[in-house]
Coordinates of C-alpha atoms in Angstrom, one line a residue:
M843 CA 15.4 14.4 -2.3
E844 CA 15.2 15.2 -6.0
S845 CA 11.9 14.9 -8.0
I846 CA 12.4 12.2 -9.6
N847 CA 10.4 11.3 -13.4
L848 CA 9.3 7.5 -12.9
K849 CA 7.4 6.8 -16.1
G850 CA 8.1 3.6 -17.5
K851 CA 9.1 2.4 -13.8
K852 CA 7.2 -1.2 -13.7
L853 CA 5.0 -1.6 -10.1
L854 CA 3.7 -4.9 -8.7
I855 CA 0.9 -4.5 -6.8
M856 CA -0.4 -7.4 -4.3
G857 CA -4.1 -7.4 -3.4
A858 CA -6.8 -6.1 -5.7
T859 CA -10.2 -5.3 -3.6
A860 CA -11.9 -2.1 -4.7
Q861 CA -10.0 -0.3 -2.1
T862 CA -6.5 -1.1 -3.9
V863 CA -8.2 0.9 -7.3
P864 CA -6.6 4.1 -6.1
F865 CA -3.3 2.3 -6.4
V866 CA -3.4 1.3 -9.3
E867 CA -5.0 4.9 -10.7
T868 CA -2.7 7.2 -8.8
A869 CA 0.6 4.8 -10.5
K870 CA -0.8 5.3 -14.0
E871 CA -1.3 9.0 -13.5
M872 CA 2.4 8.9 -12.3
G873 CA 3.3 7.0 -15.9
I874 CA 4.1 3.6 -14.1
I875 CA 3.2 0.5 -15.7
T876 CA 0.7 -1.3 -13.0
Y877 CA 1.1 -5.5 -12.9
V878 CA -1.7 -6.3 -10.0
A879 CA -1.8 -9.7 -8.6
D880 CA -4.8 -11.7 -7.3
H881 CA -6.1 -14.8 -6.9
L882 CA -9.6 -14.4 -8.0
E883 CA -10.5 -13.7 -11.8
D884 CA -13.2 -11.0 -11.5
S885 CA -11.3 -8.9 -8.4
V886 CA -12.0 -5.3 -9.2
A887 CA -8.2 -3.4 -9.0
K888 CA -7.2 -5.8 -12.0
K889 CA -9.6 -4.5 -14.4
Y890 CA -7.8 -1.4 -14.1
A891 CA -4.1 -2.4 -14.1
D892 CA -2.0 -2.4 -17.6
R893 CA -0.9 -6.3 -17.0
P894 CA -3.2 -8.3 -14.3
L895 CA -2.3 -11.3 -13.2
L896 CA -3.9 -14.0 -12.2
V897 CA -1.9 -15.5 -9.2
N898 CA -2.2 -15.9 -5.5
C899 CA 0.1 -13.3 -3.4
L900 CA 0.7 -15.9 -1.0
D901 CA 2.8 -17.6 -3.2
V902 CA 5.9 -15.6 -3.1
D903 CA 7.9 -18.1 -5.3
A904 CA 5.4 -17.9 -8.2
L905 CA 5.7 -13.7 -7.4
E906 CA 9.3 -13.7 -7.4
K907 CA 9.6 -15.5 -10.9
I908 CA 7.3 -12.7 -12.4
V909 CA 9.4 -9.9 -10.6
R910 CA 12.7 -11.0 -12.0
D911 CA 11.1 -12.4 -15.2
E912 CA 9.3 -9.1 -16.2
S913 CA 12.0 -6.8 -14.8
I914 CA 10.0 -4.7 -12.0
D915 CA 11.1 -2.0 -10.5
G916 CA 9.1 -2.1 -7.4
V917 CA 6.7 -4.0 -5.0
L918 CA 4.0 -3.0 -2.8
V919 CA 1.2 -4.2 -0.7
G920 CA -2.7 -2.8 -0.8
C921 CA -4.6 -3.1 2.3
A922 CA -4.7 -6.7 2.6
D923 CA -3.7 -7.0 6.2
I924 CA -2.8 -10.9 5.6
L925 CA 0.0 -9.9 2.6
V926 CA 1.7 -7.7 4.7
P927 CA 4.9 -10.6 5.9
Y928 CA 4.1 -12.0 2.3
Y929 CA 5.4 -8.6 0.8
A930 CA 8.1 -7.8 3.1
E931 CA 9.5 -11.6 2.1
L932 CA 8.7 -10.7 -1.9
A933 CA 10.8 -7.6 -1.0
E934 CA 13.6 -9.1 0.8
R935 CA 14.1 -11.9 -2.0
T936 CA 14.2 -9.2 -4.9
G937 CA 16.1 -6.6 -3.4
K938 CA 12.8 -3.9 -3.4
F939 CA 12.3 -1.7 -1.1
C940 CA 9.8 -2.3 1.4
Y941 CA 8.7 -0.2 4.5
V942 CA 8.1 -3.3 6.8
T943 CA 10.5 -6.3 7.8
G944 CA 9.4 -9.6 8.6
K945 CA 10.0 -8.8 12.4
Q946 CA 7.3 -5.5 12.4
A947 CA 5.2 -7.9 10.4
S948 CA 5.2 -10.6 12.9
V949 CA 4.3 -7.9 15.7
L950 CA 1.8 -6.3 14.4
G951 CA 0.3 -8.7 12.2
N952 CA -0.1 -10.6 15.9
K953 CA -2.2 -9.0 18.6
K954 CA -0.6 -10.7 21.1
G955 CA 2.4 -9.2 20.1
L956 CA 1.2 -5.7 19.9
K957 CA -0.1 -6.0 23.3
K958 CA 3.6 -6.9 24.7
S959 CA 4.9 -3.7 22.7
L960 CA 2.3 -1.2 23.8
R961 CA 3.0 -2.7 27.8
K962 CA 6.3 -2.4 27.7
Y963 CA 6.5 1.2 26.8
G964 CA 3.5 2.5 29.5
L965 CA 0.5 1.9 27.3
P966 CA -2.7 0.7 28.5
T967 CA -4.0 -2.8 27.2
I968 CA -7.7 -4.4 27.1
P969 CA -7.7 -6.6 30.2
E970 CA -7.3 -10.5 28.6
Y971 CA -7.7 -14.6 29.9
F972 CA -4.5 -16.0 29.5
P973 CA -4.8 -20.3 29.4
D974 CA -3.6 -22.4 32.1
E975 CA -0.3 -24.3 32.1
Y976 CA -1.8 -26.4 29.9
G977 CA -3.0 -24.2 27.3
N978 CA -6.6 -24.9 28.5
Y979 CA -9.1 -21.9 29.0
E980 CA -11.9 -24.6 31.1
T981 CA -10.4 -23.5 34.4
I982 CA -10.4 -20.0 33.7
K983 CA -12.9 -17.7 35.7
F984 CA -14.1 -15.1 33.0
H985 CA -16.3 -11.9 33.6
F986 CA -18.9 -12.1 30.8
P987 CA -19.2 -10.9 28.4
V988 CA -15.8 -11.9 26.7
F989 CA -14.7 -11.3 22.9
V990 CA -12.7 -14.2 21.4
K991 CA -10.8 -13.8 18.4
P992 CA -7.6 -15.3 16.2
V993 CA -4.2 -13.0 17.4
D994 CA -3.3 -12.8 13.5
N995 CA -6.4 -12.6 11.4
N996 CA -8.5 -8.6 10.6
S997 CA -11.9 -7.6 9.2
A998 CA -13.7 -9.5 12.0
K999 CA -13.6 -12.9 10.8
G1000 CA -13.6 -15.5 13.4
M1001 CA -14.2 -12.9 16.3
S1002 CA -17.3 -14.0 18.4
V1003 CA -18.6 -12.7 21.5
C1004 CA -19.6 -15.0 24.3
Y1005 CA -22.1 -14.2 26.8
C1006 CA -21.9 -18.0 29.0
E1007 CA -19.7 -20.7 29.4
E1008 CA -21.3 -22.6 27.0
E1009 CA -20.9 -20.0 23.9
F1010 CA -17.0 -20.1 24.7
E1011 CA -16.2 -23.6 23.2
A1012 CA -17.9 -22.9 19.6
A1013 CA -16.3 -19.4 19.9
K1014 CA -12.8 -20.8 20.1
E1015 CA -13.2 -23.3 17.7
K1016 CA -14.2 -20.1 15.1
A1017 CA -11.3 -18.3 16.1
L1018 CA -8.8 -20.8 16.0
A1019 CA -10.4 -22.1 12.5
A1020 CA -9.5 -18.4 11.5
S1021 CA -6.1 -17.8 13.0
R1022 CA -3.1 -18.7 10.6
S1023 CA -0.8 -19.3 13.5
K1024 CA -3.5 -21.5 15.5
T1025 CA -3.7 -19.0 18.2
I1026 CA -6.6 -17.2 20.4
L1027 CA -7.0 -13.9 22.3
V1028 CA -10.0 -13.8 24.8
E1029 CA -10.2 -10.2 26.5
D1030 CA -12.9 -8.4 28.3
Y1031 CA -15.5 -7.1 25.6
M1032 CA -15.5 -3.5 26.0
V1033 CA -18.3 -1.2 25.3
C1034 CA -17.7 2.5 25.2
D1035 CA -16.0 4.4 23.0
D1036 CA -14.1 3.6 19.7
I1037 CA -11.1 5.6 18.1
T1038 CA -8.3 4.8 15.1
V1039 CA -5.5 6.8 15.0
S1040 CA -3.3 6.9 11.8
Y1041 CA 0.1 7.7 10.7
T1042 CA 2.5 8.4 8.0
L1043 CA 6.4 7.7 9.0
V1044 CA 8.9 9.5 7.7
D1045 CA 12.6 8.8 7.9
G1046 CA 11.4 8.0 11.6
E1047 CA 9.6 11.0 12.3
V1048 CA 5.9 10.2 13.5
H1049 CA 3.1 12.3 12.1
V1050 CA -0.3 11.8 13.0
V1051 CA -2.4 12.6 10.6
S1052 CA -6.2 11.1 11.3
I1053 CA -7.9 10.4 15.2
Y1054 CA -11.3 9.5 13.7
D1055 CA -14.3 8.4 16.3
R1056 CA -15.5 4.6 15.2
Y1057 CA -19.3 3.8 15.5
V1058 CA -20.7 0.8 15.2
N1059 CA -23.4 -1.8 14.5
R1060 CA -23.9 -4.0 17.4
E1061 CA -27.0 -5.6 16.5
Q1062 CA -25.9 -8.8 15.3
K1063 CA -25.3 -11.3 18.5
G1064 CA -22.8 -12.9 18.8
V1065 CA -20.3 -11.7 16.8
G1066 CA -18.0 -8.5 16.7
T1067 CA -18.9 -5.4 15.8
I1068 CA -18.5 -3.7 12.3
P1069 CA -18.5 0.2 11.5
T1070 CA -21.1 2.1 10.6
G1071 CA -19.4 5.2 10.3
L1072 CA -16.1 7.3 11.0
L1073 CA -16.0 10.7 12.0
Y1074 CA -13.1 13.2 11.6
P1075 CA -11.6 14.9 13.8
S1076 CA -11.9 12.9 17.4
K1077 CA -13.3 14.0 20.1
Y1078 CA -10.5 12.3 21.9
T1079 CA -7.8 14.5 20.0
D1080 CA -6.3 16.1 23.2
L1081 CA -6.7 13.3 24.9
Y1082 CA -4.4 10.8 22.9
F1083 CA -1.2 13.6 22.6
E1084 CA -1.6 14.3 26.1
T1085 CA -1.6 10.7 27.5
A1086 CA -0.1 8.4 24.6
H1087 CA 1.7 10.0 21.8
D1088 CA 4.9 10.5 23.5
K1089 CA 4.9 6.9 24.5
V1090 CA 4.2 5.6 20.5
C1091 CA 6.9 7.7 19.4
K1092 CA 9.4 5.7 21.6
M1093 CA 7.6 2.4 20.8
F1094 CA 7.9 2.8 16.7
P1095 CA 11.6 3.3 17.0
A1096 CA 12.3 0.4 18.6
L1097 CA 10.6 -1.8 16.1
D1098 CA 12.7 0.4 13.8
M1099 CA 9.6 1.5 11.8
K1100 CA 10.8 4.4 10.0
N1101 CA 8.5 4.9 7.0
G1102 CA 4.9 3.8 5.7
V1103 CA 1.8 4.0 6.9
L1104 CA 0.0 3.1 10.0
S1105 CA -3.0 2.8 12.0
I1106 CA -4.3 1.7 15.4
Q1107 CA -7.8 1.0 16.9
A1108 CA -8.3 1.7 20.6
F1109 CA -10.9 2.0 23.0
V1110 CA -11.6 4.8 25.5
C1111 CA -12.5 3.8 28.9
D1112 CA -12.1 5.7 32.2
G1113 CA -9.6 8.4 30.5
K1114 CA -7.0 5.6 29.0
I1115 CA -6.8 4.6 25.3
M1116 CA -6.0 1.2 25.0
F1117 CA -5.0 -0.1 21.7
Y1118 CA -5.8 -3.1 20.5
D1119 CA -5.5 -3.6 16.5
P1120 CA -2.9 -2.5 14.1
A1121 CA -2.6 -2.2 10.2
F1122 CA 1.0 -1.4 9.0
R1123 CA -0.6 -0.7 5.4
T1124 CA -3.0 1.5 4.2
T1125 CA -6.9 0.5 5.6
G1126 CA -10.2 0.2 4.1
G1127 CA -11.6 3.1 5.0
Q1128 CA -9.4 5.1 2.5
G1129 CA -8.5 7.6 4.5
Y1130 CA -5.8 8.9 2.4
L1131 CA -8.7 10.4 0.0
F1132 CA -9.4 13.0 3.0
Y1133 CA -6.0 13.8 3.3
K1134 CA -5.1 14.4 -0.2
Y1135 CA -8.8 16.4 -0.3
F1136 CA -8.0 18.8 2.7
G1137 CA -4.2 19.5 1.1
M1138 CA -2.2 17.4 3.6
C1139 CA -0.5 14.6 1.9
D1140 CA -0.7 12.0 -0.3
Q1141 CA -0.3 9.0 1.3
I1142 CA -0.4 6.8 -1.6
K1143 CA 1.6 8.7 -3.7
M1144 CA 4.1 8.7 -1.0
L1145 CA 3.4 4.7 -0.9
I1146 CA 4.1 4.7 -5.0
R1147 CA 7.7 6.6 -4.5
F1148 CA 8.9 4.7 -1.8
A1149 CA 8.4 1.3 -3.8
L1150 CA 10.2 2.5 -6.4
T1151 CA 12.9 4.8 -5.1
G1152 CA 13.1 4.3 -0.9
S1153 CA 11.8 7.7 -0.3
M1154 CA 8.7 8.6 0.6
V1155 CA 8.9 12.3 0.1
D1156 CA 9.7 14.6 -3.0
E1157 CA 11.3 18.2 -1.9
K1158 CA 8.7 19.9 -4.4
E1159 CA 6.1 18.9 -2.3
N1160 CA 4.1 21.0 0.3
I1161 CA 3.2 18.5 3.0
K1162 CA 1.4 19.7 6.2
W1163 CA 1.2 17.8 9.1
Q1164 CA -2.4 17.9 11.0
C1165 CA -4.7 16.1 11.8
N1166 CA -7.8 18.2 12.6
F1167 CA -9.3 19.1 8.9
G1168 CA -9.4 22.8 9.5
S1169 CA -12.7 24.1 10.5
S1170 CA -14.3 21.0 8.3
C1171 CA -15.8 17.7 9.8
A1172 CA -15.4 14.1 7.6
M1173 CA -17.3 11.0 7.7
N1174 CA -16.4 7.4 6.0
L1175 CA -20.3 6.5 5.9
V1176 CA -20.0 2.6 5.9
I1177 CA -23.2 1.4 4.1
L1178 CA -24.3 -2.9 5.8
I1179 CA -26.1 -5.3 4.6
K1180 CA -27.1 -8.0 5.4
T1181 CA -26.0 -11.8 4.5
G1182 CA -27.8 -13.1 1.1
V1183 CA -27.9 -12.6 -2.7
I1184 CA -28.3 -8.8 -3.9
G1185 CA -31.2 -8.7 -6.2
K1186 CA -31.3 -4.9 -6.4
I1187 CA -29.4 -1.6 -5.3
E1188 CA -31.0 1.8 -5.8
G1189 CA -29.7 5.4 -4.7
L1190 CA -26.0 5.0 -5.4
E1191 CA -26.0 6.8 -8.4
Q1192 CA -28.0 10.1 -7.2
I1193 CA -26.0 10.0 -3.8
K1194 CA -22.4 10.5 -6.2
D1195 CA -23.7 13.9 -7.0
L1196 CA -25.2 15.0 -3.8
P1197 CA -22.9 18.3 -3.1
G1198 CA -20.7 17.2 0.1
V1199 CA -20.3 13.3 -1.7
L1200 CA -16.5 13.3 -2.3
N1201 CA -16.3 9.8 -3.3
I1202 CA -18.3 6.0 -3.4
T1203 CA -16.0 2.9 -3.0
Q1204 CA -18.9 0.0 -3.9
C1205 CA -17.5 -3.5 -2.5
H1206 CA -20.9 -5.2 -3.7
F1207 CA -23.2 -5.0 -6.6
E1208 CA -26.9 -6.5 -7.7
G1209 CA -25.8 -10.4 -7.9
D1210 CA -23.5 -10.5 -5.3
G1211 CA -23.8 -13.3 -2.6
V1212 CA -22.2 -11.9 0.9
T1213 CA -22.1 -14.5 3.3
N1214 CA -19.5 -13.9 6.0
Y1215 CA -21.4 -12.7 8.7
G1216 CA -20.2 -10.3 11.1
T1217 CA -17.6 -9.5 9.1
L1218 CA -16.8 -6.5 6.8
D1219 CA -17.8 -8.5 4.1
Q1220 CA -21.3 -7.0 5.0
T1221 CA -20.1 -3.8 4.0
L1222 CA -21.7 -2.7 0.5
A1223 CA -20.0 0.3 0.1
R1224 CA -17.9 3.4 1.7
L1225 CA -19.1 6.8 1.1
H1226 CA -16.5 9.9 2.2
L1227 CA -18.6 12.9 3.1
I1228 CA -17.0 16.7 4.2
A1229 CA -18.7 19.3 5.3
D1230 CA -18.3 22.6 7.3
S1231 CA -20.4 22.1 10.4
K1232 CA -21.8 18.7 12.2
E1233 CA -25.1 20.1 11.5
N1234 CA -24.6 20.3 7.6
L1235 CA -23.2 16.5 8.1
R1236 CA -26.3 15.1 9.9
E1237 CA -28.3 16.5 6.8
L1238 CA -26.6 15.0 4.5
I1239 CA -25.8 11.8 6.1
K1240 CA -30.1 11.3 6.5
K1241 CA -30.5 12.1 2.8
I1242 CA -27.8 9.1 1.9
L1243 CA -29.7 7.0 4.4
N1244 CA -32.6 7.9 3.1
L1245 CA -31.8 7.5 -0.9
V1246 CA -30.0 3.9 -0.5
K1247 CA -32.4 0.6 -0.9
V1248 CA -31.2 -3.1 -1.2
V1249 CA -33.1 -5.5 -2.0
D1250 CA -32.5 -9.8 -1.8
C1251 CA -33.9 -11.8 -5.2
S1252 CA -37.2 -11.8 -3.7
G1253 CA -37.6 -7.9 -2.6
N1254 CA -36.8 -8.3 0.9
N1255 CA -34.8 -5.6 2.9
M1256 CA -31.3 -6.5 2.6
L1257 CA -29.8 -3.0 4.9
L1258 CA -29.1 -3.6 8.9
G1259 CA -31.3 -2.2 11.0
Q1260 CA -28.5 -0.1 12.5
Q1261 CA -26.9 2.2 10.0
F1262 CA -25.1 4.9 11.7
D1263 CA -27.1 7.2 13.7
Y1264 CA -26.9 11.2 12.6
N1265 CA -28.7 12.0 15.5
E1266 CA -25.6 11.5 17.3
L1267 CA -23.6 14.4 15.4

């Protein structure tokens, strides 16, 4: 495809979290006029937009009117999973390019739908418990602990770990309350290694851009795990390509997936990769920052280009499809905090100037209330780190964790006790 000048084009971005800021900044660098929609007045990404819009992104009628009234040229979703089906619907109504269809959103946005597709193509899945013919779980014999979660929510919302029958009913109600379809999933609680495989799809070609190991916090009882760090590249890279990649490459075309970005989390147990949580969007982990830094591809620019032209790539781009970052290693370090009101944050400004710190995405600030226990809302910041060896990465993480301090309004420490254990490197 020939290089196209997108200067002056209008782009509507749905969602305005801190992780969406790079979408806005990149579009503006390309000369594009940015419209950013969100239902919160003080959402971070809207502060960077040319046209901030106070509108609920679930209100497709309102967004459609804006697209038509403003003669907007393209629409794009940020990293909010809940918005993906609404993005697909808005694009269909307005005739704009969209990398995901409603059918794909219903499969990939539903954990049961994903498991069905995985099994169809011979990929292992996590053992689960099915309700009886009346839709009840009371007669089912569980092998505790079990993990209870909504089939259609993300960021660890509505998830619980049950260690006995007495805990199950409350966990079920919590999951149902967080499920848009009022459907839950009950699975074995997995305590094993955890990875994520990230893809870029271009005209039907499947490219793996990263595989990383997920390290998680388990100190908060009764809820799902939340990540403390993501280490690139994964020690299971070879296992993935040997046992899963060919099957994945058959599953995606069967779902008519041709363009876009996608990641799927997976457990690794007894030599088997068991996928469990897909995201047909960029994730809050912002792996695209590493891909750009290492000269692989610019996912954000590709998604923006697709929204406005229907093509992910420019013939002038030199894309390097790889997933091992050469001889380097990288870490997405997650700083986790307890629930409460943040009184003071120290250390982040010093950390920004440390060699090897590529980026800091701060999710909470002084005065913010953190209320969603056991979810990604407990993320204070994500730090993107690069190093030429695990030894140097270990020393950098050690220095960072010694610098960062967070206290509440009474001076009490708000950092969770279990941050990333750099001794594991």
